Amino acid sequence: MSEWPEGGLGEMFRLIGALPEQMERSAALAGLDEIGRAGADLRRIVLCGMGGSAIAGDLVQPLLQAGRVSLTVWRDYGLPHWVDADDLVLCCSYSGNTEESLSGARRAGELGCARIAVSSGGELTALAGREHFPVVALPGGLPPRASLGFGLGALVRVLERLGVVPGGGGHIHEAAALLRGLDAARRDPMAAPAAGVEDGAGNPSPADLATILAGRVPVIYTAGLEAHAAGLRLKAQLNENSKMPACLAAFPELDHNDLVGWALAPEQRERFVLIILRGPDDNERTAPRVEITRDLLWDEFADVHEIRAAGETPLARVMSLVQYGDYLSCHLAHRNGVDPVPVDRISKLKTALG
C-alpha cells in the first residue's frame, strides 16, 4: 500500500497517519490559555463523554498513577451520584451536541462544579458561553474517532495546566515521535520501521493480522493498565471502521469468568481469534496469569496473537497500541470491502431519538 487507497478507506488511513501531528498541534488549541492551576484541594476529576470523545480519559490513566488526583470517565447521562461542588467536570463532546455529555455539563452546573469543555462547537460551546466556563476548541469536520490526536492532546495539556500531569507536553512529544517512526511499517506492510525504532516484541504487521482476522471474530484480552485503555479503543475501531463485532475482557477479571466460557465445538473454533494486548505488567502476578491462560485456551481459537507495546514512556506505549489497532481496523475494512468512515446505524439512531 505504497499509495493511499481511494475514497473513505484512503481518508481514514490518512487520518490515522495524522495522529502524531494532531497530538503536537494540540499545543496551539484556542482556550488552553484560560486554564489555570487547580487548587490544592482538588482530588477528583470527572470526564463526561461518549465514544471517541471519551476514550482520551482512559488513555491518560497511566499518567495519573503517581499523583493525588483521580480521573473518572463517565459514559452516561448526568453525573455519578457522589459528585459534588469540589469536583472538576471535563465536558467532552467533539460535535458539541452529544446529549449524554450535555446532560453531564448541565448537571455539573446545578451542583456548582468547576467545568471545562473540550469541543469543536455545537450546543456545548454555546452553553459554555452562556454559563461562563472555558472551552478548548478542537478543529471541526472530522469523524470524532479520527480526532483522537486533538482530543487526547487537549486533555493532556489541560491536565498539565491544572498541575495534575507535570511535563504533559513532553509526554506528547515522545509519543508522537514514536508513532512517526512506526507509521510506515504499520500502514504499508512492505515498509520497514524507521531506523532505531522497534515495533514491540515481534508483533505481526497489522495487515498480516487483518488477513488472519478476516471473516472471524476478534476476542481481545488486555493485560496491564496501559493495555486496558488501548483495548477499549481497538474494540470501538473494529466496530466502527471494520464494521465487525469484537469481544473484550481484561486480566485479571477474565480469569474469574471469561476463561471458562471458551468451550466450543471444534467446528466453531475457527470463527474466533484471540488477541492479547500487553503493556508493562502492573503486578508481578500478571505475567504468569497471561501465560497460563493463553496455554489453557490455545486450542479453543483458530489463532492466538500477543501484541506488545513499544516505547519508553507510558503515553508512548499506550499510543503505540492505539496506532497498531487503528491501522488494523483499516486493513480489516479493506479486507471486508467496507468504507470505514460512515456509521449509518449511529446516524439512524440519533435521527430516531430526535
Short mmCIF file of C-alpha atoms in Angstrom, two decimals:
data_model
loop_
_atom_site.label_atom_id
_atom_site.label_comp_id
_atom_site.label_asym_id
_atom_site.label_seq_id
_atom_site.Cartn_x
_atom_site.Cartn_y
_atom_site.Cartn_z
CA MET A 1 0.00 0.00 0.00
CA SER A 2 2.68 2.44 -1.10
CA GLU A 3 -0.07 4.88 -2.19
CA TRP A 4 -3.21 5.85 -0.29
CA PRO A 5 -6.36 3.96 -1.32
CA GLU A 6 -9.20 5.99 -2.78
CA GLY A 7 -12.44 7.07 -1.06
CA GLY A 8 -13.28 6.68 2.60
CA LEU A 9 -10.66 3.99 3.16
CA GLY A 10 -7.90 6.29 1.97
CA GLU A 11 -9.28 9.12 4.09
CA MET A 12 -9.23 7.01 7.25
CA PHE A 13 -5.70 5.79 6.53
CA ARG A 14 -4.62 9.42 6.14
CA LEU A 15 -6.31 10.42 9.39
CA ILE A 16 -4.59 7.63 11.30
CA GLY A 17 -1.30 8.75 9.79
CA ALA A 18 -2.04 12.27 11.07
CA LEU A 19 -2.36 11.11 14.69
CA PRO A 20 1.10 12.31 15.83
CA GLU A 21 0.65 15.63 14.00
CA GLN A 22 -2.70 16.17 15.71
CA MET A 23 -1.16 15.46 19.11
CA GLU A 24 1.56 18.05 18.61
CA ARG A 25 -0.78 20.64 17.05
CA SER A 26 -2.91 20.45 20.19
CA ALA A 27 -0.43 22.84 21.84
CA ALA A 28 -1.95 25.70 19.82
CA LEU A 29 -5.63 24.97 20.52
CA ALA A 30 -7.68 28.01 21.43
CA GLY A 31 -8.87 28.09 25.02
CA LEU A 32 -5.88 26.43 26.68
CA ASP A 33 -4.66 29.80 27.96
CA GLU A 34 -7.86 30.09 30.00
CA ILE A 35 -6.95 27.01 32.06
CA GLY A 36 -5.22 27.85 35.34
CA ARG A 37 -3.59 25.74 38.00
CA ALA A 38 -6.13 23.87 40.16
CA GLY A 39 -6.34 24.44 43.89
CA ALA A 40 -4.50 22.11 46.25
CA ASP A 41 -7.83 20.67 47.43
CA LEU A 42 -8.75 19.19 44.02
CA ARG A 43 -8.91 15.42 44.37
CA ARG A 44 -11.41 14.25 41.73
CA ILE A 45 -11.98 14.98 38.07
CA VAL A 46 -14.92 13.53 36.15
CA LEU A 47 -14.76 13.38 32.36
CA CYS A 48 -18.21 13.03 30.85
CA GLY A 49 -18.17 11.91 27.23
CA MET A 50 -19.11 9.15 24.83
CA GLY A 51 -17.34 7.16 22.13
CA GLY A 52 -14.33 8.81 20.54
CA SER A 53 -14.71 11.84 22.81
CA ALA A 54 -14.38 9.76 25.99
CA ILE A 55 -11.53 7.43 25.11
CA ALA A 56 -8.84 10.03 25.85
CA GLY A 57 -9.86 9.83 29.51
CA ASP A 58 -8.99 6.14 29.54
CA LEU A 59 -5.74 6.60 27.62
CA VAL A 60 -4.34 9.14 30.11
CA GLN A 61 -4.90 6.95 33.18
CA PRO A 62 -1.27 5.73 33.30
CA LEU A 63 -0.12 9.36 33.61
CA LEU A 64 -2.18 9.81 36.78
CA GLN A 65 -0.95 6.84 38.78
CA ALA A 66 1.75 8.73 40.69
CA GLY A 67 -0.44 11.71 41.51
CA ARG A 68 -3.08 12.62 44.06
CA VAL A 69 -5.95 13.37 41.66
CA SER A 70 -8.23 10.71 40.20
CA LEU A 71 -9.99 10.93 36.85
CA THR A 72 -13.23 9.02 36.32
CA VAL A 73 -14.65 8.58 32.81
CA TRP A 74 -18.46 8.79 32.89
CA ARG A 75 -20.28 7.37 29.87
CA ASP A 76 -23.92 8.03 30.70
CA TYR A 77 -26.44 10.79 31.31
CA GLY A 78 -25.95 13.15 34.23
CA LEU A 79 -23.05 12.51 36.61
CA PRO A 80 -22.19 9.94 39.29
CA HIS A 81 -24.22 10.38 42.47
CA TRP A 82 -21.10 11.17 44.50
CA VAL A 83 -20.04 14.25 42.50
CA ASP A 84 -20.13 17.49 44.50
CA ALA A 85 -19.07 21.11 44.13
CA ASP A 86 -15.44 20.33 44.98
CA ASP A 87 -15.03 18.18 41.87
CA LEU A 88 -13.94 19.36 38.42
CA VAL A 89 -16.00 18.19 35.44
CA LEU A 90 -14.49 17.94 31.96
CA CYS A 91 -17.27 18.02 29.37
CA CYS A 92 -16.01 16.34 26.20
CA SER A 93 -18.04 16.16 23.00
CA TYR A 94 -16.38 16.55 19.62
CA SER A 95 -19.60 17.69 17.94
CA GLY A 96 -20.77 19.59 20.99
CA ASN A 97 -24.21 18.03 20.58
CA THR A 98 -23.85 14.67 22.32
CA GLU A 99 -26.91 14.54 24.54
CA GLU A 100 -25.33 12.45 27.31
CA SER A 101 -22.38 14.84 27.59
CA LEU A 102 -24.66 17.89 27.57
CA SER A 103 -26.67 16.28 30.34
CA GLY A 104 -23.50 15.93 32.41
CA ALA A 105 -22.45 19.51 31.70
CA ARG A 106 -25.83 20.84 32.86
CA ARG A 107 -25.82 18.68 35.98
CA ALA A 108 -22.35 19.93 36.85
CA GLY A 109 -23.66 23.48 36.65
CA GLU A 110 -26.54 22.63 39.00
CA LEU A 111 -24.06 21.17 41.50
CA GLY A 112 -21.76 24.19 41.32
CA CYS A 113 -18.80 22.24 39.90
CA ALA A 114 -15.99 23.92 38.01
CA ARG A 115 -16.30 22.96 34.33
CA ILE A 116 -14.06 22.83 31.28
CA ALA A 117 -15.38 21.92 27.83
CA VAL A 118 -13.43 20.23 25.03
CA SER A 119 -15.37 20.52 21.77
CA SER A 120 -15.42 21.71 18.17
CA GLY A 121 -18.61 23.73 18.67
CA GLY A 122 -22.31 22.90 18.92
CA GLU A 123 -24.55 23.33 21.95
CA LEU A 124 -21.75 22.57 24.43
CA THR A 125 -19.75 25.57 23.24
CA ALA A 126 -22.90 27.70 23.35
CA LEU A 127 -23.65 26.50 26.90
CA ALA A 128 -20.11 27.37 27.97
CA GLY A 129 -20.56 30.85 26.55
CA ARG A 130 -23.82 31.38 28.41
CA GLU A 131 -22.57 29.99 31.72
CA HIS A 132 -19.01 31.30 31.50
CA PHE A 133 -16.73 28.28 31.63
CA PRO A 134 -13.73 27.75 29.33
CA VAL A 135 -13.77 25.80 26.08
CA VAL A 136 -10.74 24.17 24.48
CA ALA A 137 -11.68 24.41 20.80
CA LEU A 138 -10.97 21.40 18.58
CA PRO A 139 -10.79 21.68 14.76
CA GLY A 140 -14.09 20.58 13.24
CA GLY A 141 -15.06 18.45 10.28
CA LEU A 142 -13.58 15.09 11.31
CA PRO A 143 -15.18 11.81 12.35
CA PRO A 144 -14.99 12.02 16.16
CA ARG A 145 -12.91 8.84 16.41
CA ALA A 146 -10.41 10.33 13.94
CA SER A 147 -9.90 13.46 16.04
CA LEU A 148 -8.24 11.47 18.84
CA GLY A 149 -4.89 13.23 18.50
CA PHE A 150 -6.50 16.61 19.10
CA GLY A 151 -8.74 15.35 21.90
CA LEU A 152 -6.01 13.43 23.70
CA GLY A 153 -3.53 16.25 23.25
CA ALA A 154 -6.06 18.75 24.59
CA LEU A 155 -6.74 16.60 27.65
CA VAL A 156 -3.07 16.06 28.48
CA ARG A 157 -2.37 19.77 28.12
CA VAL A 158 -5.39 20.70 30.26
CA LEU A 159 -4.19 18.31 32.96
CA GLU A 160 -0.70 19.82 32.70
CA ARG A 161 -2.04 23.34 33.15
CA LEU A 162 -4.10 22.20 36.12
CA GLY A 163 -0.92 20.84 37.69
CA VAL A 164 -2.20 17.25 37.60
CA VAL A 165 0.19 15.86 34.93
CA PRO A 166 3.59 17.61 35.06
CA GLY A 167 5.50 17.59 31.79
CA GLY A 168 2.45 16.79 29.70
CA GLY A 169 3.93 18.40 26.59
CA GLY A 170 6.98 16.17 26.87
CA HIS A 171 4.81 13.07 27.08
CA ILE A 172 3.03 14.13 23.89
CA HIS A 173 6.27 14.85 22.04
CA GLU A 174 7.79 11.46 22.91
CA ALA A 175 4.61 9.60 21.92
CA ALA A 176 4.33 11.49 18.62
CA ALA A 177 7.98 10.77 17.74
CA LEU A 178 7.48 7.04 18.34
CA LEU A 179 4.30 6.94 16.24
CA ARG A 180 6.05 8.63 13.33
CA GLY A 181 8.78 6.00 13.44
CA LEU A 182 6.28 3.13 13.43
CA ASP A 183 3.83 4.60 10.94
CA ALA A 184 5.13 3.41 7.58
CA ALA A 185 5.54 -0.25 8.57
CA ARG A 186 2.06 -0.36 10.07
CA ARG A 187 0.38 1.38 7.16
CA ASP A 188 2.34 -0.37 4.42
CA PRO A 189 3.35 -3.99 5.12
CA MET A 190 6.17 -3.70 2.56
CA ALA A 191 7.87 -0.90 4.51
CA ALA A 192 10.19 -1.24 7.49
CA PRO A 193 10.15 0.70 10.79
CA ALA A 194 12.29 3.82 10.91
CA ALA A 195 15.90 3.32 11.92
CA GLY A 196 16.23 2.71 15.65
CA VAL A 197 12.51 2.03 16.20
CA GLU A 198 11.45 -1.43 17.33
CA ASP A 199 7.82 -2.46 16.96
CA GLY A 200 7.34 -4.09 20.34
CA ALA A 201 8.47 -7.71 20.52
CA GLY A 202 7.84 -9.41 17.22
CA ASN A 203 4.36 -8.05 16.56
CA PRO A 204 2.88 -9.11 13.22
CA SER A 205 2.14 -6.27 10.85
CA PRO A 206 -1.45 -5.02 11.13
CA ALA A 207 -2.00 -6.05 7.50
CA ASP A 208 -0.91 -9.63 8.23
CA LEU A 209 -3.12 -9.86 11.32
CA ALA A 210 -6.02 -8.46 9.30
CA THR A 211 -5.63 -11.34 6.85
CA ILE A 212 -5.95 -13.80 9.73
CA LEU A 213 -8.94 -11.96 11.25
CA ALA A 214 -10.94 -11.59 8.04
CA GLY A 215 -14.20 -13.49 8.39
CA ARG A 216 -13.56 -14.22 12.07
CA VAL A 217 -14.49 -12.59 15.41
CA PRO A 218 -11.62 -10.97 17.36
CA VAL A 219 -11.51 -11.69 21.10
CA ILE A 220 -9.38 -9.04 22.81
CA TYR A 221 -7.74 -9.70 26.17
CA THR A 222 -5.81 -6.86 27.83
CA ALA A 223 -3.02 -7.15 30.39
CA GLY A 224 -1.85 -4.07 32.28
CA LEU A 225 -3.35 -0.62 32.77
CA GLU A 226 -1.85 0.74 29.56
CA ALA A 227 -3.25 -2.13 27.51
CA HIS A 228 -6.73 -1.88 29.06
CA ALA A 229 -7.34 1.57 27.57
CA ALA A 230 -5.94 0.52 24.20
CA GLY A 231 -8.27 -2.47 24.20
CA LEU A 232 -11.30 -0.22 24.56
CA ARG A 233 -10.10 1.79 21.59
CA LEU A 234 -9.38 -1.31 19.49
CA LYS A 235 -12.85 -2.77 20.04
CA ALA A 236 -14.50 0.51 19.08
CA GLN A 237 -12.34 0.88 15.96
CA LEU A 238 -13.13 -2.65 14.82
CA ASN A 239 -16.83 -1.92 15.32
CA GLU A 240 -16.86 1.43 13.50
CA ASN A 241 -14.07 1.18 10.93
CA SER A 242 -14.15 -2.56 10.13
CA LYS A 243 -17.93 -2.95 10.61
CA MET A 244 -17.47 -6.14 12.64
CA PRO A 245 -18.17 -7.36 16.19
CA ALA A 246 -15.42 -7.88 18.76
CA CYS A 247 -15.24 -9.21 22.32
CA LEU A 248 -13.22 -7.54 25.09
CA ALA A 249 -12.11 -8.68 28.55
CA ALA A 250 -9.32 -7.66 30.95
CA PHE A 251 -6.89 -9.51 33.18
CA PRO A 252 -7.19 -10.48 35.98
CA GLU A 253 -11.00 -10.32 35.99
CA LEU A 254 -11.35 -12.52 32.91
CA ASP A 255 -9.69 -15.37 34.80
CA HIS A 256 -12.71 -15.44 37.11
CA ASN A 257 -15.34 -15.89 34.37
CA ASP A 258 -14.42 -15.45 30.69
CA LEU A 259 -11.80 -18.20 30.91
CA VAL A 260 -14.48 -20.84 31.48
CA GLY A 261 -16.76 -19.72 28.66
CA TRP A 262 -14.49 -20.85 25.83
CA ALA A 263 -15.66 -24.43 25.48
CA LEU A 264 -16.60 -24.52 21.82
CA ALA A 265 -17.35 -27.38 19.50
CA PRO A 266 -14.36 -28.00 17.18
CA GLU A 267 -16.17 -26.61 14.14
CA GLN A 268 -16.89 -23.33 15.99
CA ARG A 269 -13.29 -22.64 16.99
CA GLU A 270 -12.33 -21.49 13.51
CA ARG A 271 -14.61 -18.48 13.94
CA PHE A 272 -12.59 -16.80 16.72
CA VAL A 273 -9.07 -15.36 17.06
CA LEU A 274 -7.59 -14.37 20.43
CA ILE A 275 -5.57 -11.13 20.56
CA ILE A 276 -3.74 -10.36 23.82
CA LEU A 277 -2.67 -6.73 24.20
CA ARG A 278 0.23 -6.36 26.60
CA GLY A 279 1.75 -3.33 28.26
CA PRO A 280 4.07 -3.37 31.25
CA ASP A 281 2.65 -5.66 33.92
CA ASP A 282 1.09 -3.71 36.77
CA ASN A 283 1.55 -6.61 39.19
CA GLU A 284 4.11 -9.40 39.39
CA ARG A 285 1.29 -11.93 39.15
CA THR A 286 0.03 -10.63 35.80
CA ALA A 287 2.64 -12.29 33.56
CA PRO A 288 2.08 -15.83 34.86
CA ARG A 289 -1.68 -15.33 34.63
CA VAL A 290 -1.40 -14.34 30.96
CA GLU A 291 0.89 -17.23 30.09
CA ILE A 292 -1.19 -19.87 31.88
CA THR A 293 -4.46 -18.51 30.47
CA ARG A 294 -3.03 -18.46 26.96
CA ASP A 295 -1.92 -22.08 27.28
CA LEU A 296 -5.29 -23.18 28.68
CA LEU A 297 -7.17 -21.55 25.80
CA TRP A 298 -4.78 -22.16 22.93
CA ASP A 299 -6.83 -24.95 21.34
CA GLU A 300 -10.11 -23.01 21.64
CA PHE A 301 -9.20 -20.47 18.92
CA ALA A 302 -8.25 -20.52 15.27
CA ASP A 303 -5.19 -18.46 16.18
CA VAL A 304 -3.66 -16.63 19.16
CA HIS A 305 -1.51 -13.48 18.93
CA GLU A 306 0.15 -11.22 21.50
CA ILE A 307 0.60 -7.56 20.61
CA ARG A 308 3.12 -5.78 22.83
CA ALA A 309 3.50 -2.05 23.39
CA ALA A 310 6.55 -0.20 22.11
CA GLY A 311 8.13 2.88 23.68
CA GLU A 312 9.83 4.02 26.86
CA THR A 313 7.15 6.22 28.46
CA PRO A 314 3.55 5.45 29.46
CA LEU A 315 1.79 7.63 26.88
CA ALA A 316 4.12 6.45 24.10
CA ARG A 317 3.38 2.82 24.96
CA VAL A 318 -0.36 3.37 25.13
CA MET A 319 -0.39 5.20 21.82
CA SER A 320 1.78 2.55 20.15
CA LEU A 321 -1.00 0.05 20.86
CA VAL A 322 -3.66 2.55 19.74
CA GLN A 323 -1.90 3.21 16.43
CA TYR A 324 -1.46 -0.53 15.83
CA GLY A 325 -5.17 -1.15 16.43
CA ASP A 326 -6.27 1.82 14.33
CA TYR A 327 -4.30 0.56 11.34
CA LEU A 328 -5.50 -2.99 11.96
CA SER A 329 -9.10 -1.77 11.76
CA CYS A 330 -8.43 -0.07 8.41
CA HIS A 331 -6.64 -3.09 6.94
CA LEU A 332 -9.65 -5.13 8.02
CA ALA A 333 -12.03 -2.63 6.42
CA HIS A 334 -10.07 -3.15 3.21
CA ARG A 335 -10.31 -6.94 3.59
CA ASN A 336 -14.03 -6.71 4.40
CA GLY A 337 -14.75 -4.42 1.47
CA VAL A 338 -16.34 -1.70 3.62
CA ASP A 339 -15.95 2.07 3.91
CA PRO A 340 -14.61 2.85 7.41
CA VAL A 341 -15.95 6.42 7.53
CA PRO A 342 -19.79 6.15 7.60
CA VAL A 343 -21.55 4.94 10.75
CA ASP A 344 -25.05 4.74 9.32
CA ARG A 345 -26.70 2.95 12.22
CA ILE A 346 -25.49 5.57 14.69
CA SER A 347 -26.87 8.29 12.41
CA LYS A 348 -30.23 6.48 12.16
CA LEU A 349 -30.34 6.04 15.93
CA LYS A 350 -29.77 9.75 16.52
CA THR A 351 -32.45 10.59 13.98
CA ALA A 352 -34.92 8.24 15.64
CA LEU A 353 -34.15 9.72 19.07
CA GLY A 354 -34.84 13.17 17.65
#
